[in-house]
XYZ file of C-alpha atoms in Angstrom:
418
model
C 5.486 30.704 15.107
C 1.684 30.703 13.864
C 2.187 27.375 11.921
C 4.670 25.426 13.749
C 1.884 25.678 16.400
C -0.644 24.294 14.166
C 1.202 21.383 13.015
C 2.344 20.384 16.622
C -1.086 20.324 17.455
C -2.286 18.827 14.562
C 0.026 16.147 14.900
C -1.176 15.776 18.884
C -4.650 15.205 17.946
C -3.727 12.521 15.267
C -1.108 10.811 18.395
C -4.514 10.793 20.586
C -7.107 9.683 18.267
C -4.686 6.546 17.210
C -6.050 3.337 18.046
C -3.994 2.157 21.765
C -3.432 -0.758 20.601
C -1.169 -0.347 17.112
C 2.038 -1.520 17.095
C 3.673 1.808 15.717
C 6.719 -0.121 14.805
C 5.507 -2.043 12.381
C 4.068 1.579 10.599
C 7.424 3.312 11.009
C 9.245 -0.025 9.283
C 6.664 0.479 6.336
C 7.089 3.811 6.249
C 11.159 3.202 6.606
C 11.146 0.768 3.424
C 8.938 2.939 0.990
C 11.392 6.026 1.564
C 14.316 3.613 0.998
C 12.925 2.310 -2.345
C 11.808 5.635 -3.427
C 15.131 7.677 -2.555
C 17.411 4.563 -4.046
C 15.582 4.889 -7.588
C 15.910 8.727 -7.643
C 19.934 7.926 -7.030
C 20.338 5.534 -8.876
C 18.308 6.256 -12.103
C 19.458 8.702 -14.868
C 17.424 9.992 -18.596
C 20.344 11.114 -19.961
C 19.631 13.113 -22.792
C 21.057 12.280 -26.265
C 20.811 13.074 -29.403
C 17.134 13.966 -28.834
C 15.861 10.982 -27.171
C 15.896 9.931 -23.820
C 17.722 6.575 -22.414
C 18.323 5.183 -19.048
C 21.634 4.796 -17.385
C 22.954 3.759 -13.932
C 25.549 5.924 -11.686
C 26.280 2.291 -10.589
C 27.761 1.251 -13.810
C 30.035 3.957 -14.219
C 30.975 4.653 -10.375
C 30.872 0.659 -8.945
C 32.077 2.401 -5.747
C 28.495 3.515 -4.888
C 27.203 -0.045 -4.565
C 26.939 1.116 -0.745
C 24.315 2.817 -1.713
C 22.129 0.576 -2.984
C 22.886 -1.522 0.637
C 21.387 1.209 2.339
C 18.627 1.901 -0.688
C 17.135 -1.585 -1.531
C 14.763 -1.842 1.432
C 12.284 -4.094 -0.518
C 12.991 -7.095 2.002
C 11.497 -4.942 5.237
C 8.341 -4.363 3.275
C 7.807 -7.738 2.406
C 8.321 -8.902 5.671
C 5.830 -6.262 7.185
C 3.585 -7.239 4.991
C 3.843 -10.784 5.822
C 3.271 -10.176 9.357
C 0.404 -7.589 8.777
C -1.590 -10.111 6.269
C -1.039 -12.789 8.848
C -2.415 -10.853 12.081
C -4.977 -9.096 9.670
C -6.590 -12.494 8.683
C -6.506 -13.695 11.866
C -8.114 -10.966 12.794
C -10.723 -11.157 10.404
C -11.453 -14.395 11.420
C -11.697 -13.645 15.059
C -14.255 -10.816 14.681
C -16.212 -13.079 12.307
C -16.248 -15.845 14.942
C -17.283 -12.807 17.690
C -20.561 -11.998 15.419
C -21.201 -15.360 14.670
C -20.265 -15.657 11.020
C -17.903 -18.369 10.118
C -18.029 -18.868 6.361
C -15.443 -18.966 3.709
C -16.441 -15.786 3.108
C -14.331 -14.385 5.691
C -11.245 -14.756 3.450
C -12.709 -13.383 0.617
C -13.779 -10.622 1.749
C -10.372 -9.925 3.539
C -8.442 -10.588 -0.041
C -10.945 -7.946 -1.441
C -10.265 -5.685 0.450
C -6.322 -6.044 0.784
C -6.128 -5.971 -3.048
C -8.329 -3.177 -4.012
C -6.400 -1.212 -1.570
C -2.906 -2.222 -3.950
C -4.604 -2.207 -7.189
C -6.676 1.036 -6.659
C -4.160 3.589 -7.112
C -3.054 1.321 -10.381
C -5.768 2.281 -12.605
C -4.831 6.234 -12.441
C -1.245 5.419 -13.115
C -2.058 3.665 -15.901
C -4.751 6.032 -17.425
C -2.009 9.175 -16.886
C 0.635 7.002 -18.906
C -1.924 5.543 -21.582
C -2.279 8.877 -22.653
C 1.369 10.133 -21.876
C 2.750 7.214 -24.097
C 0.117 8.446 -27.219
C 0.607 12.181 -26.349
C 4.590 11.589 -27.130
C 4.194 9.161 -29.996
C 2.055 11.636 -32.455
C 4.341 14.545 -30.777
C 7.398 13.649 -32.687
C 9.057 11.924 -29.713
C 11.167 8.769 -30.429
C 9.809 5.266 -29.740
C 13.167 5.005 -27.870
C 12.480 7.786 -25.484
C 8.737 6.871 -25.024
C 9.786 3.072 -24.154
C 12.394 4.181 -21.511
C 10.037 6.576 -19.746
C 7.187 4.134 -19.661
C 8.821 1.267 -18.984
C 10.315 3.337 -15.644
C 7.055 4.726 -14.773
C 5.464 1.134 -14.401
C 8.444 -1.097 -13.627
C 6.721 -0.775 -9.806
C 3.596 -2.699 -11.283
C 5.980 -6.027 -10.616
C 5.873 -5.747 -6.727
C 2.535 -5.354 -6.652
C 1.670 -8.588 -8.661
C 3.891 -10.616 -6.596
C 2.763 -8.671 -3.712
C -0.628 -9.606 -4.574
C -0.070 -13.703 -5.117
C 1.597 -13.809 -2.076
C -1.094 -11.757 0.430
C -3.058 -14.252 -1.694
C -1.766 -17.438 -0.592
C -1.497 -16.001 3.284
C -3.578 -18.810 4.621
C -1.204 -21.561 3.342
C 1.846 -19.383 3.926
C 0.876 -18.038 7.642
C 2.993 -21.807 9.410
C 5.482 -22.107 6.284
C 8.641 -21.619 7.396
C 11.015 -19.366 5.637
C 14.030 -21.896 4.948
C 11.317 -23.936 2.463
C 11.410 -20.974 0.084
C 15.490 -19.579 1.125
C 16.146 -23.572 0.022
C 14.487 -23.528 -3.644
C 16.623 -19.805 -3.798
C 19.508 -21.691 -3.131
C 19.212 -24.697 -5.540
C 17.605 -22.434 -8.280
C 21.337 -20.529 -8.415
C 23.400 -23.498 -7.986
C 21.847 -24.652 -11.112
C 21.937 -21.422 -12.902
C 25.291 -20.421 -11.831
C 27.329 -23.984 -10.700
C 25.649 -26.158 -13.567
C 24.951 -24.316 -16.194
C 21.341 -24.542 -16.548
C 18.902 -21.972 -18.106
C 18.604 -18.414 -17.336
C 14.834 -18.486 -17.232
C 15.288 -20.820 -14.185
C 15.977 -17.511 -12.365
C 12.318 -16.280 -12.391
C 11.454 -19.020 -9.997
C 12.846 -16.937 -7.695
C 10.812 -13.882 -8.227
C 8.232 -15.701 -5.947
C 10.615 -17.816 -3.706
C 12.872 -15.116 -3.296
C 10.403 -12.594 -1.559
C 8.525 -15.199 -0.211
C 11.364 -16.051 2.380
C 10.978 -12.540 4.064
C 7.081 -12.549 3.365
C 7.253 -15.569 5.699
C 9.674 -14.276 8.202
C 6.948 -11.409 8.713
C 4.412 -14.452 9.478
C 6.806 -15.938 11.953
C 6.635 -12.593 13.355
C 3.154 -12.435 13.873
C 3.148 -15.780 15.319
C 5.443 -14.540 17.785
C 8.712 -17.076 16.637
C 10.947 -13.844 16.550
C 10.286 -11.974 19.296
C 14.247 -12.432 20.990
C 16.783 -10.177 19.952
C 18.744 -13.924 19.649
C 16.408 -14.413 16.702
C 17.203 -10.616 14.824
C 21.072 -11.312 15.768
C 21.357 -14.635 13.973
C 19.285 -12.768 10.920
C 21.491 -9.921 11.115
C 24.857 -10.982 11.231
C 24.278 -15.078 9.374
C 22.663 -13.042 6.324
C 25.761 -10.131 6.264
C 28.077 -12.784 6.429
C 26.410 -15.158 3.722
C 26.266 -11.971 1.431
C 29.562 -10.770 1.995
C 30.739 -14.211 1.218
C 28.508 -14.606 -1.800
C 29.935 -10.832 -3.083
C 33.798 -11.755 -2.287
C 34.232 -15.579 -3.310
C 31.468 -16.795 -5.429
C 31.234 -13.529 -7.886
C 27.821 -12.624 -7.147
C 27.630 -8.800 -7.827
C 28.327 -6.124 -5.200
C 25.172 -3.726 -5.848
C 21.877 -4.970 -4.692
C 20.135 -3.434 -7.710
C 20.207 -3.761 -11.400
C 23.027 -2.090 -13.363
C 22.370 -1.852 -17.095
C 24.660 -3.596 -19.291
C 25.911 -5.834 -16.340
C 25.970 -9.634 -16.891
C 24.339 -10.656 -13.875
C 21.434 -8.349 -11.435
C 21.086 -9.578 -7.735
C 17.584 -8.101 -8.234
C 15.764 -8.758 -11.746
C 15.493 -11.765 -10.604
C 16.140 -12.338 -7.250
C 19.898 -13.587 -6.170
C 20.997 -15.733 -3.090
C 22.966 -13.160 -2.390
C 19.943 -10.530 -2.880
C 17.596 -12.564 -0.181
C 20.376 -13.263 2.540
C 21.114 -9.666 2.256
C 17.444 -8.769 2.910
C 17.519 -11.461 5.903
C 20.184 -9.196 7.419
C 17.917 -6.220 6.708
C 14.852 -7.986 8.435
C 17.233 -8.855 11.218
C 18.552 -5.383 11.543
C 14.502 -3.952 11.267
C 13.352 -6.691 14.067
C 16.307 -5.141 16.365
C 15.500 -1.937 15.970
C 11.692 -2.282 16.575
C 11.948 -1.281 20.312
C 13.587 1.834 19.726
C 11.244 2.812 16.578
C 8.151 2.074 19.339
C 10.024 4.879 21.507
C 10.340 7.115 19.007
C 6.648 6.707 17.444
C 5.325 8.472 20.871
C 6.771 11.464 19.897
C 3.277 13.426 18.247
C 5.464 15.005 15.454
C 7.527 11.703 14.259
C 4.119 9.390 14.499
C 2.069 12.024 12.487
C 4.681 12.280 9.786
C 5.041 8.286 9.531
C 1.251 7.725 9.781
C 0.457 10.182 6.961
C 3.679 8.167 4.930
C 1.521 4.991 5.452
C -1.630 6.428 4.315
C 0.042 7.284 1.212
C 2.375 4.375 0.817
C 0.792 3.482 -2.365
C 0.342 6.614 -4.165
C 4.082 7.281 -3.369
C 5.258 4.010 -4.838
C 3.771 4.373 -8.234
C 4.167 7.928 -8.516
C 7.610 8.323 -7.507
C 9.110 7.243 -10.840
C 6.757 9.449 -12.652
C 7.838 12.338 -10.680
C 11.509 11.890 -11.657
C 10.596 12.040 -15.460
C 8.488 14.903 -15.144
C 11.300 17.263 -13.539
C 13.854 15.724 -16.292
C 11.294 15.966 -19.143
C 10.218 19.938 -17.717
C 14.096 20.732 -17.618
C 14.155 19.590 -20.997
C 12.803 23.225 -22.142
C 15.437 24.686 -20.192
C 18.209 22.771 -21.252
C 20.490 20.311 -20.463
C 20.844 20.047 -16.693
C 23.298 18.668 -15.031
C 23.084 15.673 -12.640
C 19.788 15.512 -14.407
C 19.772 14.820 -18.201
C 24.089 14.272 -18.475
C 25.948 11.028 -18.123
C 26.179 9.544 -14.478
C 29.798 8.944 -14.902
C 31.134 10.816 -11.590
C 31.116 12.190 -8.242
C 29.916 15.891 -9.750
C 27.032 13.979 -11.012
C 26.251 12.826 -7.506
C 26.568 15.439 -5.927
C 24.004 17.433 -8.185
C 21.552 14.666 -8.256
C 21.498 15.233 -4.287
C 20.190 18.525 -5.290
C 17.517 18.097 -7.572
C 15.922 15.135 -4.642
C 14.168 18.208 -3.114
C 12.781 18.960 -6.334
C 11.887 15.436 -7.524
C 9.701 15.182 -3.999
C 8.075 18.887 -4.849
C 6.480 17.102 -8.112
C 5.978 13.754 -6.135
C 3.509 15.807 -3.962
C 1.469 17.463 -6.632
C 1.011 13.912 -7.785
C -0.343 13.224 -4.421
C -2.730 15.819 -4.063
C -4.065 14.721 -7.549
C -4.055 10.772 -7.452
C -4.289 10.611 -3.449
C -8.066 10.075 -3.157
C -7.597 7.112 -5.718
C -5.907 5.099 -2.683
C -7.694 6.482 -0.162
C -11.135 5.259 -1.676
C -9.560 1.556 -1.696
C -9.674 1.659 1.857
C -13.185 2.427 2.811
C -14.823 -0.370 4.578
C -17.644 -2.149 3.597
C -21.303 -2.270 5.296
C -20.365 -5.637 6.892
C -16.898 -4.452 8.312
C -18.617 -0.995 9.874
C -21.269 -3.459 11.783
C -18.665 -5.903 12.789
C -16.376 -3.006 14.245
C -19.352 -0.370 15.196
C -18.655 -0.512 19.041
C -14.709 0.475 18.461
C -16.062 3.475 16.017
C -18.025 4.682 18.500
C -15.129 4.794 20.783
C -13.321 6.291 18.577
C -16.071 8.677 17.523
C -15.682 10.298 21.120
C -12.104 10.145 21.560
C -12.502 12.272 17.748
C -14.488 14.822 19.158
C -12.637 15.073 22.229
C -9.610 15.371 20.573
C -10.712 17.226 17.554
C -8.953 15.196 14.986
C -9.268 14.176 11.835
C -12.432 11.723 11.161
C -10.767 10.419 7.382
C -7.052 9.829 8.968
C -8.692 7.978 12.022
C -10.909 5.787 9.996
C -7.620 5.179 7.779
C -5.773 4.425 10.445
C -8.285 1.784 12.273
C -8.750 0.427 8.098
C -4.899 -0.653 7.845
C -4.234 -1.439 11.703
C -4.220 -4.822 10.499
């Protein structure tokens, strides 16, 4: 009973020392979306072994049934709209204190951006390092250039998000009053040209930025306080479910919300109608359940779990992939494993794929403790930040020792609050 104890109380002192003030929602929806990307890819992507290299295949094009899954899996719409709202209330925010100390300068933005995209880009330069000298390791191993370009191109197919990510937190100031049926309209005419005229497939990648730029702005009508009525969430919810199921049923957009290899068309690489009015029924579905997740998040134990989730959001993105070709290339030595190296081709393989999950998040958190303090070091503040906020750290300070918490996971916390 020794350690439960210690964790419960652990997880008290972090509940205490947590700045009033957070909206713990907007954490647990963060938290929510990063576990949904990063359980969908270790369902939905096989290296099936053959014939001594390595290739990648889809349960989704062999078992179409499980589309489902990739409803419940493909949660990239709730990030980008949390992120939307946190860039918009962290700028303003930024702003405010400036105005509070007296410095208004442009400045103020740059220093924001800095900070916002050394905190994304940080944790890049490991991944990349690891895989530089993976990718040579294999090459003068013996392995095929066929093998080596599968795993590689897996391990830093997240890269993408973070670039458009990046523009967008960007281009916050002229994004914070756009309204998100600007971009959802430019989705829209992009595919009726694509798919109802005939025009060119490279026309699609204009939606890479439209397409998540129409939740990215949803989050900023968040922040401004536009969607605050569960009237608001309902019209997201249920208009975006019905658009999609249309969209699926009558105008032969695909079922799956992912890409299957070897299909003709992917709602996601790029971006579909039917991919972004789907996400608008996720955002709607995330913006009804916020006051619920608030209840939840002042339970110690479930707040301590999803603040720790947050800290690591990064490091868990771009080593999650990574983690899933380690256990298959490890098993390797073994054997071949089922559900792990064979052909996704049926509901055996599922099943066993359910059990190796455990096992893929085992190697996910030895990444962790070894790539961790790369993220972690992208959100120290800088010299002007600590004198703009030192009368909330010493606040803090006290409720630390009182509390006996952590001093890194406070300072983290009071880093991202906006």
């Amino acid at each position: 009973m020794r350690e439960p104890t210690t964790i419960r109380r652990a997880a008290v002192r972090i509940d205490a020392a947590t700045p009033p003030g957070r909206d713990r929602a907007v954490d647990a929806l963060r938290a929510l979306a990063i576990g949904g990307v990063v359980l969908g890819h270790w369902l939905v992507t096989a290296l099936v072994a053959d014939g001594g290299a390595l290739r990648a295949a889809s349960p989704l094009g062999h078992m179409p049934w499980l589309a489902p899954v990739s409803w419940v899996f493909q949660t990239l719409a709730v990030f980008f709209m949390v992120g939307g709202h946190v860039a918009t209330r962290g700028l303003a925010s930024a702003h405010t204190r400036a105005r509070v100390h007296g410095r208004i300068h442009a400045g103020v933005y740059r220093t924001w951006l800095a900070a916002r995209l050394k905190r994304l880009f940080g944790p890049v330069l490991a991944v990349l390092a690891v895989w530089s000298v993976a990718a040579a390791g294999l090459l003068l191993g013996g392995a095929s250039f066929v093998t080596v370009h599968t795993v590689v191109k897996l391990a830093l197919s997240p890269m993408w998000f973070l670039l458009v990510f990046a523009v967008l937190t960007a281009a916050t100031p002229l994004l914070a009053r756009l309204s998100p049926l600007w971009p959802l309209a430019v989705v829209l005419h992009v595919d009726l040209v694509r798919f109802g005229l005939g025009g060119p497939a490279w026309l699609g990648w204009v939606n890479v930025l439209a397409g998540w730029l129409v939740p990215y702005t949803l989050g900023a009508a968040w922040a401004r306080g536009e969607l605050e009525r569960a009237r608001a969430a309902w019209t997201l919810l249920l208009g975006g479910a019905v658009t999609t199921a249309v969209l699926v049923g009558f105008a032969g957009y695909p079922a799956s919300m992912v890409g299957v290899p070897g299909a003709a068309v992917s709602n996601l690489d790029p971006p579909t109608l039917a991919a972004v009015t789907f996400g608008l029924a996720q955002c709607g579905l995330a913006l009804l359940l916020r006051d619920r997740l608030r209840r939840v998040m002042r339970r110690p134990l479930a707040w301590a779990a999803v603040a720790l989730v947050n800290l690591s959001a990064m490091t868990v993105f771009l080593w999650h992939q990574t983690a899933l070709m380690a256990t298959t290339a490890l098993g390797l030595l073994v054997g071949r494993l089922p559900g792990l190296h064979t052909v996704p081709d049926g509901p055996a393989w599922a099943a066993l794929r359910l059990l190796w999950l455990p096992v893929f998040a085992l190697v996910l958190a030895v990444c962790w403790a070894a790539f961790h303090g790369f993220e972690s070091g992208g959100g120290r503040r800088t010299r002007r930040d600590r004198r703009d906020r030192d009368g909330a750290d010493r606040r803090d300070r006290s409720r630390v020792v009182r509390t006996g918490g952590r001093r890194e996971l406070v300072d983290a916390l009071r880093a991202r609050r906006d």
